[in-house]
Amino acid sequence: MQTSINNSRTAKEKADAQTKYTETNGQVKRSIKTDNSKYVEDLALAVEKATSTYSGKHGIQKTARMQLDDLDFIVDMDLLSYTQQQMQEKTANAEATSTAVHLNIDKG
């Protein structure tokens, strides 16, 4: 669109191309607003559904904040597990290297 405005030979062609560009640009912006509104509405419904009464032992209402805390805990545990695995691998590599060069490591 912008190219057709720039390539217009007469003032009328340029004005027509500018009008078409403005109309199309407005339609695109309205479409984006509609899509964003739909997304936010769907997100709000998902949050509402997620915060509905938790059917556990005591019927505790699980809020979005509690769910985020749970997810945060799970991520922390996963990171801790990964870190522990890396430490074990590095220790095993250090032991193998020390054995190869005849060093004694106290496993204390």
GROMACS .gro file of N, CA and C in nm:
model
  324
    1MET      N    1   0.081  -0.119   0.000
    1MET     CA    2   0.000   0.000   0.000
    1MET      C    3   0.086   0.126   0.000
    2GLN      N    4   0.181   0.131   0.093
    2GLN     CA    5   0.266   0.249   0.103
    2GLN      C    6   0.343   0.270  -0.027
    3THR      N    7   0.380   0.160  -0.092
    3THR     CA    8   0.452   0.170  -0.219
    3THR      C    9   0.365   0.235  -0.326
    4SER      N   10   0.235   0.198  -0.328
    4SER     CA   11   0.146   0.257  -0.429
    4SER      C   12   0.129   0.406  -0.407
    5ILE      N   13   0.131   0.449  -0.281
    5ILE     CA   14   0.123   0.593  -0.253
    5ILE      C   15   0.248   0.662  -0.306
    6ASN      N   16   0.363   0.604  -0.276
    6ASN     CA   17   0.489   0.665  -0.318
    6ASN      C   18   0.508   0.666  -0.470
    7ASN      N   19   0.451   0.566  -0.538
    7ASN     CA   20   0.467   0.555  -0.683
    7ASN      C   21   0.358   0.628  -0.762
    8SER      N   22   0.265   0.692  -0.693
    8SER     CA   23   0.156   0.763  -0.761
    8SER      C   24   0.213   0.878  -0.844
    9ARG      N   25   0.156   0.894  -0.965
    9ARG     CA   26   0.209   0.997  -1.057
    9ARG      C   27   0.137   1.130  -1.039
   10THR      N   28   0.009   1.124  -1.011
   10THR     CA   29  -0.067   1.250  -0.999
   10THR      C   30  -0.111   1.269  -0.855
   11ALA      N   31  -0.152   1.389  -0.825
   11ALA     CA   32  -0.200   1.421  -0.689
   11ALA      C   33  -0.326   1.341  -0.659
   12LYS      N   34  -0.413   1.323  -0.761
   12LYS     CA   35  -0.536   1.246  -0.740
   12LYS      C   36  -0.504   1.101  -0.709
   13GLU      N   37  -0.413   1.040  -0.785
   13GLU     CA   38  -0.373   0.901  -0.760
   13GLU      C   39  -0.315   0.888  -0.619
   14LYS      N   40  -0.236   0.986  -0.582
   14LYS     CA   41  -0.175   0.983  -0.449
   14LYS      C   42  -0.282   0.995  -0.341
   15ALA      N   43  -0.378   1.083  -0.360
   15ALA     CA   44  -0.486   1.102  -0.263
   15ALA      C   45  -0.571   0.976  -0.253
   16ASP      N   46  -0.602   0.914  -0.369
   16ASP     CA   47  -0.681   0.791  -0.370
   16ASP      C   48  -0.606   0.677  -0.299
   17ALA      N   49  -0.477   0.666  -0.328
   17ALA     CA   50  -0.397   0.562  -0.263
   17ALA      C   51  -0.387   0.586  -0.113
   18GLN      N   52  -0.375   0.715  -0.073
   18GLN     CA   53  -0.367   0.749   0.069
   18GLN      C   54  -0.499   0.714   0.139
   19THR      N   55  -0.612   0.742   0.074
   19THR     CA   56  -0.743   0.710   0.132
   19THR      C   57  -0.758   0.560   0.149
   20LYS      N   58  -0.720   0.485   0.045
   20LYS     CA   59  -0.729   0.339   0.053
   20LYS      C   60  -0.639   0.285   0.165
   21TYR      N   61  -0.519   0.342   0.175
   21TYR     CA   62  -0.425   0.301   0.280
   21TYR      C   63  -0.484   0.329   0.418
   22THR      N   64  -0.541   0.447   0.437
   22THR     CA   65  -0.600   0.485   0.566
   22THR      C   66  -0.714   0.391   0.603
   23GLU      N   67  -0.801   0.361   0.506
   23GLU     CA   68  -0.914   0.271   0.532
   23GLU      C   69  -0.865   0.131   0.568
   24THR      N   70  -0.770   0.079   0.491
   24THR     CA   71  -0.716  -0.054   0.517
   24THR      C   72  -0.645  -0.059   0.652
   25ASN      N   73  -0.570   0.044   0.682
   25ASN     CA   74  -0.500   0.051   0.810
   25ASN      C   75  -0.600   0.051   0.926
   26GLY      N   76  -0.710   0.124   0.910
   26GLY     CA   77  -0.814   0.125   1.013
   26GLY      C   78  -0.877  -0.012   1.031
   27GLN      N   79  -0.902  -0.081   0.920
   27GLN     CA   80  -0.959  -0.216   0.928
   27GLN      C   81  -0.864  -0.311   1.000
   28VAL      N   82  -0.736  -0.300   0.971
   28VAL     CA   83  -0.637  -0.386   1.037
   28VAL      C   84  -0.635  -0.358   1.186
   29LYS      N   85  -0.635  -0.230   1.224
   29LYS     CA   86  -0.633  -0.195   1.366
   29LYS      C   87  -0.758  -0.244   1.438
   30ARG      N   88  -0.876  -0.231   1.374
   30ARG     CA   89  -1.000  -0.282   1.436
   30ARG      C   90  -0.994  -0.434   1.452
   31SER      N   91  -0.939  -0.501   1.351
   31SER     CA   92  -0.926  -0.646   1.357
   31SER      C   93  -0.835  -0.688   1.472
   32ILE      N   94  -0.725  -0.615   1.489
   32ILE     CA   95  -0.632  -0.645   1.598
   32ILE      C   96  -0.700  -0.623   1.733
   33LYS      N   97  -0.777  -0.513   1.746
   33LYS     CA   98  -0.849  -0.486   1.871
   33LYS      C   99  -0.947  -0.598   1.901
   34THR      N  100  -1.018  -0.643   1.798
   34THR     CA  101  -1.115  -0.751   1.816
   34THR      C  102  -1.045  -0.879   1.860
   35ASP      N  103  -0.934  -0.911   1.794
   35ASP     CA  104  -0.857  -1.030   1.831
   35ASP      C  105  -0.804  -1.020   1.973
   36ASN      N  106  -0.753  -0.903   2.011
   36ASN     CA  107  -0.703  -0.884   2.147
   36ASN      C  108  -0.814  -0.896   2.250
   37SER      N  109  -0.931  -0.839   2.219
   37SER     CA  110  -1.044  -0.848   2.311
   37SER      C  111  -1.085  -0.994   2.331
   38LYS      N  112  -1.089  -1.069   2.222
   38LYS     CA  113  -1.125  -1.211   2.229
   38LYS      C  114  -1.022  -1.286   2.312
   39TYR      N  115  -0.894  -1.256   2.292
   39TYR     CA  116  -0.787  -1.322   2.367
   39TYR      C  117  -0.800  -1.293   2.516
   40VAL      N  118  -0.821  -1.166   2.551
   40VAL     CA  119  -0.834  -1.127   2.692
   40VAL      C  120  -0.957  -1.193   2.753
   41GLU      N  121  -1.065  -1.197   2.679
   41GLU     CA  122  -1.187  -1.261   2.728
   41GLU      C  123  -1.163  -1.410   2.753
   42ASP      N  124  -1.097  -1.478   2.660
   42ASP     CA  125  -1.066  -1.620   2.677
   42ASP      C  126  -0.972  -1.641   2.795
   43LEU      N  127  -0.877  -1.551   2.811
   43LEU     CA  128  -0.784  -1.559   2.923
   43LEU      C  129  -0.857  -1.541   3.056
   44ALA      N  130  -0.949  -1.445   3.061
   44ALA     CA  131  -1.027  -1.422   3.182
   44ALA      C  132  -1.111  -1.544   3.217
   45LEU      N  133  -1.169  -1.607   3.116
   45LEU     CA  134  -1.247  -1.729   3.140
   45LEU      C  135  -1.158  -1.841   3.193
   46ALA      N  136  -1.038  -1.851   3.138
   46ALA     CA  137  -0.945  -1.954   3.185
   46ALA      C  138  -0.905  -1.930   3.329
   47VAL      N  139  -0.881  -1.804   3.365
   47VAL     CA  140  -0.845  -1.771   3.504
   47VAL      C  141  -0.963  -1.800   3.596
   48GLU      N  142  -1.082  -1.762   3.553
   48GLU     CA  143  -1.201  -1.788   3.634
   48GLU      C  144  -1.219  -1.938   3.656
   49LYS      N  145  -1.200  -2.015   3.552
   49LYS     CA  146  -1.212  -2.160   3.563
   49LYS      C  147  -1.105  -2.216   3.655
   50ALA      N  148  -0.983  -2.162   3.643
   50ALA     CA  149  -0.872  -2.211   3.725
   50ALA      C  150  -0.889  -2.176   3.872
   51THR      N  151  -0.960  -2.067   3.900
   51THR     CA  152  -0.976  -2.026   4.039
   51THR      C  153  -1.106  -2.077   4.100
   52SER      N  154  -1.176  -2.160   4.027
   52SER     CA  155  -1.300  -2.214   4.083
   52SER      C  156  -1.268  -2.306   4.201
   53THR      N  157  -1.369  -2.340   4.274
   53THR     CA  158  -1.349  -2.417   4.396
   53THR      C  159  -1.276  -2.547   4.369
   54TYR      N  160  -1.170  -2.567   4.443
   54TYR     CA  161  -1.088  -2.687   4.434
   54TYR      C  162  -1.159  -2.798   4.510
   55SER      N  163  -1.178  -2.910   4.445
   55SER     CA  164  -1.254  -3.018   4.508
   55SER      C  165  -1.163  -3.112   4.585
   56GLY      N  166  -1.083  -3.057   4.672
   56GLY     CA  167  -0.995  -3.138   4.756
   56GLY      C  168  -1.065  -3.177   4.884
   57LYS      N  169  -0.989  -3.221   4.982
   57LYS     CA  170  -1.044  -3.268   5.109
   57LYS      C  171  -1.134  -3.165   5.175
   58HIS      N  172  -1.088  -3.040   5.178
   58HIS     CA  173  -1.159  -2.938   5.255
   58HIS      C  174  -1.233  -2.839   5.166
   59GLY      N  175  -1.239  -2.863   5.039
   59GLY     CA  176  -1.308  -2.771   4.949
   59GLY      C  177  -1.244  -2.634   4.948
   60ILE      N  178  -1.112  -2.629   4.958
   60ILE     CA  179  -1.040  -2.502   4.963
   60ILE      C  180  -1.046  -2.436   4.825
   61GLN      N  181  -1.070  -2.305   4.824
   61GLN     CA  182  -1.070  -2.235   4.697
   61GLN      C  183  -0.926  -2.205   4.659
   62LYS      N  184  -0.888  -2.257   4.546
   62LYS     CA  185  -0.750  -2.241   4.500
   62LYS      C  186  -0.744  -2.117   4.410
   63THR      N  187  -0.676  -2.016   4.455
   63THR     CA  188  -0.670  -1.892   4.379
   63THR      C  189  -0.560  -1.900   4.274
   64ALA      N  190  -0.564  -1.806   4.183
   64ALA     CA  191  -0.461  -1.800   4.079
   64ALA      C  192  -0.324  -1.782   4.142
   65ARG      N  193  -0.317  -1.704   4.250
   65ARG     CA  194  -0.189  -1.681   4.318
   65ARG      C  195  -0.134  -1.812   4.374
   66MET      N  196  -0.222  -1.893   4.433
   66MET     CA  197  -0.179  -2.022   4.488
   66MET      C  198  -0.128  -2.112   4.375
   67GLN      N  199  -0.196  -2.108   4.262
   67GLN     CA  200  -0.155  -2.190   4.149
   67GLN      C  201  -0.019  -2.144   4.096
   68LEU      N  202   0.001  -2.012   4.092
   68LEU     CA  203   0.131  -1.961   4.049
   68LEU      C  204   0.240  -2.002   4.147
   69ASP      N  205   0.209  -1.999   4.277
   69ASP     CA  206   0.306  -2.044   4.377
   69ASP      C  207   0.340  -2.191   4.356
   70ASP      N  208   0.237  -2.273   4.327
   70ASP     CA  209   0.260  -2.415   4.302
   70ASP      C  210   0.351  -2.434   4.180
   71LEU      N  211   0.323  -2.359   4.073
   71LEU     CA  212   0.406  -2.370   3.953
   71LEU      C  213   0.548  -2.324   3.981
   72ASP      N  214   0.562  -2.218   4.059
   72ASP     CA  215   0.694  -2.167   4.095
   72ASP      C  216   0.772  -2.273   4.173
   73PHE      N  217   0.704  -2.341   4.265
   73PHE     CA  218   0.767  -2.447   4.344
   73PHE      C  219   0.813  -2.561   4.253
   74ILE      N  220   0.728  -2.599   4.159
   74ILE     CA  221   0.760  -2.708   4.066
   74ILE      C  222   0.883  -2.671   3.982
   75VAL      N  223   0.887  -2.547   3.935
   75VAL     CA  224   1.002  -2.502   3.856
   75VAL      C  225   1.128  -2.504   3.941
   76ASP      N  226   1.117  -2.457   4.067
   76ASP     CA  227   1.233  -2.459   4.157
   76ASP      C  228   1.282  -2.602   4.181
   77MET      N  229   1.191  -2.695   4.202
   77MET     CA  230   1.228  -2.834   4.226
   77MET      C  231   1.295  -2.894   4.103
   78ASP      N  232   1.243  -2.861   3.986
   78ASP     CA  233   1.302  -2.911   3.862
   78ASP      C  234   1.443  -2.855   3.844
   79LEU      N  235   1.461  -2.726   3.873
   79LEU     CA  236   1.593  -2.664   3.863
   79LEU      C  237   1.690  -2.726   3.963
   80LEU      N  238   1.643  -2.751   4.084
   80LEU     CA  239   1.726  -2.813   4.187
   80LEU      C  240   1.770  -2.953   4.144
   81SER      N  241   1.676  -3.029   4.089
   81SER     CA  242   1.706  -3.164   4.041
   81SER      C  243   1.810  -3.159   3.929
   82TYR      N  244   1.792  -3.065   3.837
   82TYR     CA  245   1.885  -3.050   3.725
   82TYR      C  246   2.023  -3.012   3.777
   83THR      N  247   2.028  -2.918   3.873
   83THR     CA  248   2.156  -2.875   3.931
   83THR      C  249   2.225  -2.991   4.000
   84GLN      N  250   2.148  -3.071   4.075
   84GLN     CA  251   2.205  -3.187   4.144
   84GLN      C  252   2.262  -3.286   4.042
   85GLN      N  253   2.190  -3.308   3.935
   85GLN     CA  254   2.236  -3.399   3.830
   85GLN      C  255   2.367  -3.348   3.769
   86GLN      N  256   2.373  -3.217   3.743
   86GLN     CA  257   2.497  -3.159   3.688
   86GLN      C  258   2.613  -3.177   3.784
   87MET      N  259   2.589  -3.157   3.914
   87MET     CA  260   2.695  -3.173   4.013
   87MET      C  261   2.744  -3.317   4.018
   88GLN      N  262   2.650  -3.413   4.009
   88GLN     CA  263   2.689  -3.554   4.009
   88GLN      C  264   2.773  -3.587   3.886
   89GLU      N  265   2.734  -3.533   3.771
   89GLU     CA  266   2.811  -3.557   3.648
   89GLU      C  267   2.951  -3.497   3.659
   90LYS      N  268   2.961  -3.376   3.713
   90LYS     CA  269   3.092  -3.312   3.728
   90LYS      C  270   3.179  -3.388   3.827
   91THR      N  271   3.117  -3.438   3.935
   91THR     CA  272   3.192  -3.516   4.033
   91THR      C  273   3.244  -3.645   3.970
   92ALA      N  274   3.158  -3.711   3.893
   92ALA     CA  275   3.199  -3.834   3.825
   92ALA      C  276   3.312  -3.806   3.726
   93ASN      N  277   3.303  -3.695   3.654
   93ASN     CA  278   3.410  -3.658   3.560
   93ASN      C  279   3.540  -3.629   3.634
   94ALA      N  280   3.530  -3.560   3.748
   94ALA     CA  281   3.650  -3.529   3.827
   94ALA      C  282   3.713  -3.657   3.880
   95GLU      N  283   3.629  -3.752   3.926
   95GLU     CA  284   3.681  -3.880   3.975
   95GLU      C  285   3.750  -3.957   3.864
   96ALA      N  286   3.689  -3.959   3.746
   96ALA     CA  287   3.748  -4.031   3.633
   96ALA      C  288   3.881  -3.968   3.592
   97THR      N  289   3.885  -3.836   3.591
   97THR     CA  290   4.008  -3.767   3.555
   97THR      C  291   4.117  -3.791   3.658
   98SER      N  292   4.079  -3.785   3.786
   98SER     CA  293   4.179  -3.805   3.892
   98SER      C  294   4.232  -3.948   3.890
   99THR      N  295   4.146  -4.044   3.858
   99THR     CA  296   4.190  -4.183   3.848
   99THR      C  297   4.287  -4.198   3.731
  100ALA      N  298   4.256  -4.130   3.621
  100ALA     CA  299   4.341  -4.139   3.503
  100ALA      C  300   4.480  -4.082   3.529
  101VAL      N  301   4.490  -3.981   3.616
  101VAL     CA  302   4.621  -3.922   3.645
  101VAL      C  303   4.674  -3.969   3.780
  102HIS      N  304   4.613  -4.074   3.835
  102HIS     CA  305   4.655  -4.140   3.959
  102HIS      C  306   4.651  -4.048   4.081
  103LEU      N  307   4.543  -3.969   4.094
  103LEU     CA  308   4.521  -3.888   4.214
  103LEU      C  309   4.417  -3.958   4.300
  104ASN      N  310   4.427  -3.941   4.430
  104ASN     CA  311   4.329  -3.995   4.523
  104ASN      C  312   4.236  -3.884   4.569
  105ILE      N  313   4.105  -3.901   4.551
  105ILE     CA  314   4.008  -3.804   4.600
  105ILE      C  315   3.937  -3.867   4.718
  106ASP      N  316   3.937  -3.793   4.830
  106ASP     CA  317   3.868  -3.841   4.950
  106ASP      C  318   3.719  -3.822   4.930
  107LYS      N  319   3.643  -3.933   4.929
  107LYS     CA  320   3.499  -3.927   4.906
  107LYS      C  321   3.422  -3.895   5.034
  108GLY      N  322   3.493  -3.875   5.143
  108GLY     CA  323   3.449  -3.838   5.274
  108GLY      C  324   3.310  -3.829   5.299
   0.00000   0.00000   0.00000
